[in-house]
């Protein structure tokens, strides 16, 4: 019952989102005489695609963060603190340099390959260093992401693509139009796949020995999880840019309320992730109207504050 109520609330937020923006789109304008055609065009071509993109990206990145936290066994890990997002950005830059005419789906596949390689490197590094504190894990990921980001910036500068990369990876939904967001439906399918495999990810998060004793192939489950994370991240980065810290905020908030059962909490994580992105987008469109503040900027501020809260909370418990 609560899940149905939460879904209805998300639908309400989505409907409100349709009528926020510079162009005059309201129930009255949609059915008026003079402005009806223009308002209907804006609604169909921009507002509905943008709202759907917000929901799909939010749900996908929140679920991806959950998978990473379970597989890495650390509550501070998500795609933007594990080098996954930075690796996907490097993949996009590689396409812009070597094959600028590649279709969007091809760019996504390249970005997925780079994201998967970066995430695998992150997991490999974790195996090689002693982890005396949970905070070390995201610090390793942030440092790895910083190195990859520096490489991306260097080559973008050398090939005069800094401005293009900045526009590509801002985390801005203002450029979403019909025909330019449909790749995100793939992330929706991957989110459903994550829900189907939720129990396997939960078991894999308990360690290789425990997983093997239960008859599951640990490496296969890990590969499946990292592939889902990489593909969702690549879809979002390719379509709207970087949406930081969403996979950190939402799973931790849901875990505080509902515990660690992934199958039980995953629908809530998807709904809360979509709702949070919708709210951030509405704030960005209204706080400095008619100009917009990108969703990635607002989430970056919220995520940084929440990350510090988690670190201080963990330190207080440890003391």
Tab-separated table of C-alpha atoms in Angstrom:
chain	number	residue	atom	x	y	z
A	1	UNK	CA	0.000	0.000	0.000
A	2	UNK	CA	2.822	2.389	0.897
A	3	UNK	CA	4.574	1.545	-2.372
A	4	UNK	CA	1.427	2.424	-4.330
A	5	UNK	CA	1.175	5.738	-2.467
A	6	UNK	CA	4.836	6.479	-3.245
A	7	UNK	CA	4.236	5.685	-6.925
A	8	UNK	CA	1.241	8.047	-6.992
A	9	UNK	CA	3.405	10.771	-5.403
A	10	UNK	CA	6.038	10.251	-8.121
A	11	UNK	CA	3.336	10.540	-10.795
A	12	UNK	CA	2.158	13.785	-9.174
A	13	UNK	CA	5.714	15.174	-9.224
A	14	UNK	CA	6.020	14.177	-12.876
A	15	UNK	CA	2.788	15.998	-13.740
A	16	UNK	CA	3.959	19.132	-11.921
A	17	UNK	CA	7.275	18.917	-13.791
A	18	UNK	CA	5.432	19.044	-17.124
A	19	UNK	CA	4.126	22.533	-16.417
A	20	UNK	CA	7.335	24.136	-15.096
A	21	UNK	CA	9.588	26.038	-17.492
A	22	UNK	CA	10.108	29.174	-19.528
A	23	UNK	CA	7.511	28.360	-22.190
A	24	UNK	CA	3.905	28.832	-21.173
A	25	UNK	CA	2.482	25.323	-20.907
A	26	UNK	CA	-0.649	25.062	-18.784
A	27	UNK	CA	-3.997	23.320	-18.960
A	28	UNK	CA	-5.525	26.544	-20.207
A	29	UNK	CA	-2.908	27.075	-22.925
A	30	UNK	CA	-3.181	23.463	-24.095
A	31	UNK	CA	-6.826	23.864	-24.940
A	32	UNK	CA	-6.885	27.537	-25.951
A	33	UNK	CA	-7.378	28.769	-29.480
A	34	UNK	CA	-4.231	30.739	-30.333
A	35	UNK	CA	-1.469	29.182	-28.256
A	36	UNK	CA	-2.748	25.594	-28.118
A	37	UNK	CA	-0.654	24.267	-31.003
A	38	UNK	CA	2.586	25.783	-29.680
A	39	UNK	CA	1.931	24.607	-26.123
A	40	UNK	CA	1.119	21.085	-27.336
A	41	UNK	CA	4.305	21.051	-29.408
A	42	UNK	CA	6.429	22.070	-26.390
A	43	UNK	CA	4.697	19.494	-24.195
A	44	UNK	CA	5.202	16.592	-26.606
A	45	UNK	CA	8.657	17.489	-27.916
A	46	UNK	CA	10.395	18.670	-24.727
A	47	UNK	CA	8.451	18.456	-21.464
A	48	UNK	CA	7.317	14.819	-21.629
A	49	UNK	CA	10.713	13.522	-22.892
A	50	UNK	CA	12.505	15.563	-20.224
A	51	UNK	CA	10.298	14.241	-17.425
A	52	UNK	CA	10.694	10.654	-18.615
A	53	UNK	CA	14.470	11.137	-18.866
A	54	UNK	CA	14.574	12.461	-15.293
A	55	UNK	CA	12.649	9.454	-13.987
A	56	UNK	CA	14.656	6.866	-15.934
A	57	UNK	CA	18.043	8.397	-15.125
A	58	UNK	CA	17.201	8.845	-11.445
A	59	UNK	CA	15.928	5.300	-10.976
A	60	UNK	CA	18.815	3.766	-12.933
A	61	UNK	CA	21.621	5.612	-11.137
A	62	UNK	CA	20.090	4.974	-7.695
A	63	UNK	CA	19.830	1.233	-8.383
A	64	UNK	CA	23.383	1.199	-9.812
A	65	UNK	CA	24.674	2.747	-6.600
A	66	UNK	CA	22.912	0.042	-4.599
A	67	UNK	CA	24.507	-2.740	-6.642
A	68	UNK	CA	27.973	-1.210	-6.245
A	69	UNK	CA	27.553	-0.817	-2.489
A	70	UNK	CA	26.525	-4.443	-2.104
A	71	UNK	CA	29.264	-5.880	-4.323
A	72	UNK	CA	31.980	-3.661	-2.795
A	73	UNK	CA	30.490	-4.161	0.685
A	74	UNK	CA	30.785	-0.458	1.414
A	75	UNK	CA	28.073	2.172	1.946
A	76	UNK	CA	30.222	5.004	0.557
A	77	UNK	CA	30.595	3.576	-2.953
A	78	UNK	CA	28.614	4.566	-6.045
A	79	UNK	CA	29.479	5.207	-9.724
A	80	UNK	CA	30.781	8.746	-9.124
A	81	UNK	CA	33.012	7.640	-6.209
A	82	UNK	CA	34.404	4.536	-7.915
A	83	UNK	CA	35.768	5.919	-11.178
A	84	UNK	CA	32.869	4.504	-13.211
A	85	UNK	CA	31.469	7.872	-14.318
A	86	UNK	CA	34.933	9.270	-15.082
A	87	UNK	CA	35.775	6.188	-17.147
A	88	UNK	CA	32.555	6.552	-19.141
A	89	UNK	CA	33.452	10.209	-19.803
A	90	UNK	CA	36.872	9.114	-21.069
A	91	UNK	CA	35.118	6.686	-23.396
A	92	UNK	CA	32.948	9.476	-24.784
A	93	UNK	CA	36.031	11.650	-25.361
A	94	UNK	CA	37.700	8.762	-27.184
A	95	UNK	CA	34.702	8.544	-29.512
A	96	UNK	CA	34.734	12.304	-30.075
A	97	UNK	CA	38.394	12.123	-31.104
A	98	UNK	CA	38.507	8.887	-33.091
A	99	UNK	CA	34.954	8.425	-34.400
A	100	UNK	CA	32.891	11.612	-34.017
A	101	UNK	CA	30.272	10.369	-36.465
A	102	UNK	CA	29.471	7.231	-34.447
A	103	UNK	CA	25.728	6.789	-33.668
A	104	UNK	CA	24.533	7.384	-30.108
A	105	UNK	CA	24.167	3.662	-29.437
A	106	UNK	CA	27.760	3.127	-30.553
A	107	UNK	CA	28.922	5.894	-28.207
A	108	UNK	CA	27.042	4.179	-25.397
A	109	UNK	CA	28.763	0.850	-26.106
A	110	UNK	CA	32.193	2.494	-26.067
A	111	UNK	CA	31.350	4.361	-22.870
A	112	UNK	CA	30.129	1.079	-21.347
A	113	UNK	CA	33.407	-0.648	-22.197
A	114	UNK	CA	35.423	2.130	-20.582
A	115	UNK	CA	33.104	2.252	-17.549
A	116	UNK	CA	33.361	-1.513	-17.091
A	117	UNK	CA	37.159	-1.375	-17.360
A	118	UNK	CA	37.361	1.493	-14.842
A	119	UNK	CA	35.045	-0.265	-12.382
A	120	UNK	CA	36.967	-3.528	-12.703
A	121	UNK	CA	40.212	-1.634	-12.049
A	122	UNK	CA	38.650	-0.097	-8.938
A	123	UNK	CA	37.595	-3.529	-7.619
A	124	UNK	CA	41.063	-4.915	-8.403
A	125	UNK	CA	42.749	-2.104	-6.457
A	126	UNK	CA	40.490	-2.793	-3.474
A	127	UNK	CA	41.712	-6.386	-3.422
A	128	UNK	CA	45.354	-5.261	-3.254
A	129	UNK	CA	45.217	-2.800	-0.338
A	130	UNK	CA	44.366	-3.262	3.368
A	131	UNK	CA	41.036	-1.626	4.147
A	132	UNK	CA	41.241	-0.613	7.787
A	133	UNK	CA	38.468	1.943	7.476
A	134	UNK	CA	35.324	2.007	5.290
A	135	UNK	CA	36.192	5.578	4.290
A	136	UNK	CA	39.325	4.365	2.478
A	137	UNK	CA	37.230	2.645	-0.197
A	138	UNK	CA	35.533	5.782	-1.609
A	139	UNK	CA	38.792	7.718	-1.221
A	140	UNK	CA	40.491	5.155	-3.456
A	141	UNK	CA	37.646	5.502	-5.958
A	142	UNK	CA	37.748	9.302	-5.863
A	143	UNK	CA	41.530	9.278	-6.416
A	144	UNK	CA	41.164	6.812	-9.294
A	145	UNK	CA	38.403	8.960	-10.770
A	146	UNK	CA	40.616	12.039	-10.359
A	147	UNK	CA	43.429	10.384	-12.324
A	148	UNK	CA	41.056	9.304	-15.100
A	149	UNK	CA	39.439	12.752	-15.130
A	150	UNK	CA	42.883	14.383	-15.416
A	151	UNK	CA	43.698	12.166	-18.411
A	152	UNK	CA	40.361	13.101	-19.985
A	153	UNK	CA	40.972	16.814	-19.408
A	154	UNK	CA	44.506	16.597	-20.840
A	155	UNK	CA	43.415	14.991	-24.107
A	156	UNK	CA	40.338	17.214	-24.340
A	157	UNK	CA	42.657	20.223	-24.049
A	158	UNK	CA	45.095	18.852	-26.627
A	159	UNK	CA	42.299	18.275	-29.153
A	160	UNK	CA	40.438	21.504	-28.313
A	161	UNK	CA	37.409	19.645	-26.952
A	162	UNK	CA	37.239	21.024	-23.409
A	163	UNK	CA	34.110	23.038	-24.073
A	164	UNK	CA	32.411	20.130	-25.808
A	165	UNK	CA	33.244	17.772	-22.953
A	166	UNK	CA	31.977	20.302	-20.418
A	167	UNK	CA	28.670	20.620	-22.244
A	168	UNK	CA	28.438	16.841	-22.674
A	169	UNK	CA	29.034	15.835	-19.040
A	170	UNK	CA	27.329	18.619	-17.063
A	171	UNK	CA	24.307	16.598	-15.947
A	172	UNK	CA	21.877	18.970	-17.627
A	173	UNK	CA	18.431	17.832	-18.838
A	174	UNK	CA	17.564	21.081	-20.648
A	175	UNK	CA	18.707	19.690	-24.010
A	176	UNK	CA	16.542	16.570	-23.790
A	177	UNK	CA	14.144	16.330	-26.726
A	178	UNK	CA	12.034	13.607	-28.277
A	179	UNK	CA	14.418	11.337	-30.146
A	180	UNK	CA	17.386	12.202	-27.892
A	181	UNK	CA	16.548	10.385	-24.667
A	182	UNK	CA	15.244	6.970	-25.766
A	183	UNK	CA	18.551	5.301	-24.890
A	184	UNK	CA	17.535	5.680	-21.239
A	185	UNK	CA	14.824	3.053	-21.721
A	186	UNK	CA	17.698	0.581	-21.878
A	187	UNK	CA	18.642	1.628	-18.349
A	188	UNK	CA	15.035	0.920	-17.319
A	189	UNK	CA	15.350	-2.617	-18.662
A	190	UNK	CA	18.645	-3.044	-16.807
A	191	UNK	CA	16.987	-1.812	-13.603
A	192	UNK	CA	14.375	-4.559	-13.961
A	193	UNK	CA	17.183	-7.078	-14.556
A	194	UNK	CA	18.833	-5.877	-11.335
A	195	UNK	CA	15.603	-6.507	-9.429
A	196	UNK	CA	15.356	-10.036	-10.862
A	197	UNK	CA	18.953	-10.776	-9.809
A	198	UNK	CA	18.660	-8.973	-6.445
A	199	UNK	CA	19.031	-12.125	-4.337
A	200	UNK	CA	22.174	-13.144	-6.230
A	201	UNK	CA	23.755	-9.741	-5.618
A	202	UNK	CA	22.880	-9.973	-1.923
A	203	UNK	CA	24.594	-13.352	-1.654
A	204	UNK	CA	27.640	-12.156	-3.629
A	205	UNK	CA	27.951	-9.234	-1.221
A	206	UNK	CA	28.627	-11.702	1.597
A	207	UNK	CA	31.908	-12.814	0.052
A	208	UNK	CA	33.299	-15.278	-2.477
A	209	UNK	CA	33.507	-18.248	-0.096
A	210	UNK	CA	29.917	-17.862	1.114
A	211	UNK	CA	28.623	-17.431	-2.446
A	212	UNK	CA	30.479	-20.513	-3.692
A	213	UNK	CA	29.193	-22.612	-0.770
A	214	UNK	CA	25.637	-21.754	-1.818
A	215	UNK	CA	26.341	-23.016	-5.336
A	216	UNK	CA	26.543	-19.668	-7.131
A	217	UNK	CA	29.318	-18.626	-9.488
A	218	UNK	CA	30.796	-15.611	-7.694
A	219	UNK	CA	32.671	-14.215	-10.695
A	220	UNK	CA	29.630	-14.528	-12.927
A	221	UNK	CA	27.414	-12.636	-10.460
A	222	UNK	CA	30.070	-9.950	-10.024
A	223	UNK	CA	30.418	-9.593	-13.794
A	224	UNK	CA	26.642	-9.299	-14.182
A	225	UNK	CA	26.436	-6.627	-11.489
A	226	UNK	CA	29.328	-4.557	-12.819
A	227	UNK	CA	27.990	-4.841	-16.375
A	228	UNK	CA	24.581	-3.510	-15.288
A	229	UNK	CA	26.235	-0.644	-13.402
A	230	UNK	CA	28.509	0.206	-16.337
A	231	UNK	CA	25.746	0.100	-18.947
A	232	UNK	CA	23.336	2.224	-16.882
A	233	UNK	CA	26.094	4.745	-16.170
A	234	UNK	CA	27.053	4.867	-19.854
A	235	UNK	CA	23.407	5.382	-20.900
A	236	UNK	CA	22.968	8.275	-18.471
A	237	UNK	CA	26.316	9.937	-19.209
A	238	UNK	CA	25.815	9.603	-22.967
A	239	UNK	CA	22.300	11.078	-22.808
A	240	UNK	CA	22.395	13.795	-20.129
A	241	UNK	CA	25.885	13.833	-18.604
A	242	UNK	CA	27.076	13.150	-15.065
A	243	UNK	CA	24.468	12.830	-12.296
A	244	UNK	CA	26.695	12.624	-9.191
A	245	UNK	CA	26.090	11.137	-5.737
A	246	UNK	CA	22.565	9.920	-6.490
A	247	UNK	CA	23.626	6.322	-5.916
A	248	UNK	CA	25.141	7.371	-2.592
A	249	UNK	CA	22.230	9.361	-1.160
A	250	UNK	CA	19.224	7.215	-2.042
A	251	UNK	CA	20.397	3.682	-1.036
A	252	UNK	CA	21.685	4.943	2.317
A	253	UNK	CA	18.448	6.798	3.094
A	254	UNK	CA	16.342	3.750	2.196
A	255	UNK	CA	18.680	1.459	4.178
A	256	UNK	CA	18.255	3.591	7.295
A	257	UNK	CA	14.496	3.079	7.107
A	258	UNK	CA	14.056	-0.395	5.604
A	259	UNK	CA	17.254	-2.310	6.331
A	260	UNK	CA	19.516	-4.166	3.905
A	261	UNK	CA	17.115	-6.479	2.045
A	262	UNK	CA	17.868	-5.592	-1.578
A	263	UNK	CA	14.780	-7.207	-3.089
A	264	UNK	CA	12.511	-5.405	-0.635
A	265	UNK	CA	14.205	-2.023	-0.868
A	266	UNK	CA	14.998	-1.864	-4.609
A	267	UNK	CA	11.546	-0.560	-5.726
A	268	UNK	CA	11.773	2.141	-3.053
A	269	UNK	CA	15.296	3.041	-4.175
A	270	UNK	CA	14.153	3.401	-7.796
A	271	UNK	CA	11.146	5.546	-6.805
A	272	UNK	CA	13.140	7.759	-4.440
A	273	UNK	CA	15.942	8.163	-7.000
A	274	UNK	CA	13.482	9.250	-9.679
A	275	UNK	CA	11.669	11.559	-7.261
A	276	UNK	CA	14.871	13.191	-6.018
A	277	UNK	CA	16.038	13.974	-9.563
A	278	UNK	CA	12.607	15.377	-10.420
A	279	UNK	CA	12.663	17.652	-7.357
A	280	UNK	CA	16.233	18.826	-8.072
A	281	UNK	CA	15.254	19.595	-11.667
A	282	UNK	CA	12.206	21.605	-10.573
A	283	UNK	CA	14.366	23.544	-8.107
A	284	UNK	CA	16.926	24.202	-10.837
A	285	UNK	CA	14.237	25.526	-13.187
A	286	UNK	CA	12.578	27.845	-10.652
A	287	UNK	CA	15.295	29.139	-8.300
A	288	UNK	CA	16.872	31.398	-10.947
A	289	UNK	CA	14.191	31.550	-13.635
A	290	UNK	CA	14.263	31.984	-16.590
A	291	UNK	CA	17.780	30.506	-16.342
A	292	UNK	CA	18.387	26.921	-15.236
A	293	UNK	CA	20.784	25.359	-12.763
A	294	UNK	CA	21.806	21.866	-13.972
A	295	UNK	CA	20.572	18.893	-11.964
A	296	UNK	CA	24.175	17.668	-11.652
A	297	UNK	CA	25.146	20.874	-9.835
A	298	UNK	CA	22.327	20.625	-7.291
A	299	UNK	CA	22.949	16.922	-6.689
A	300	UNK	CA	26.676	17.623	-6.330
A	301	UNK	CA	25.976	20.031	-3.454
A	302	UNK	CA	23.458	17.710	-1.783
A	303	UNK	CA	25.643	14.642	-2.306
A	304	UNK	CA	28.772	16.268	-0.895
A	305	UNK	CA	26.899	17.324	2.239
A	306	UNK	CA	25.370	13.860	2.633
A	307	UNK	CA	28.753	12.185	2.095
A	308	UNK	CA	30.232	14.290	4.918
A	309	UNK	CA	27.240	13.397	7.108
A	310	UNK	CA	27.834	9.672	6.523
A	311	UNK	CA	31.551	10.000	7.270
A	312	UNK	CA	30.941	11.937	10.501
A	313	UNK	CA	28.173	9.534	11.513
A	314	UNK	CA	30.459	6.548	10.947
A	315	UNK	CA	33.303	8.243	12.856
A	316	UNK	CA	30.994	9.015	15.790
A	317	UNK	CA	29.903	5.368	15.945
A	318	UNK	CA	33.506	4.201	15.732
A	319	UNK	CA	34.477	6.504	18.622
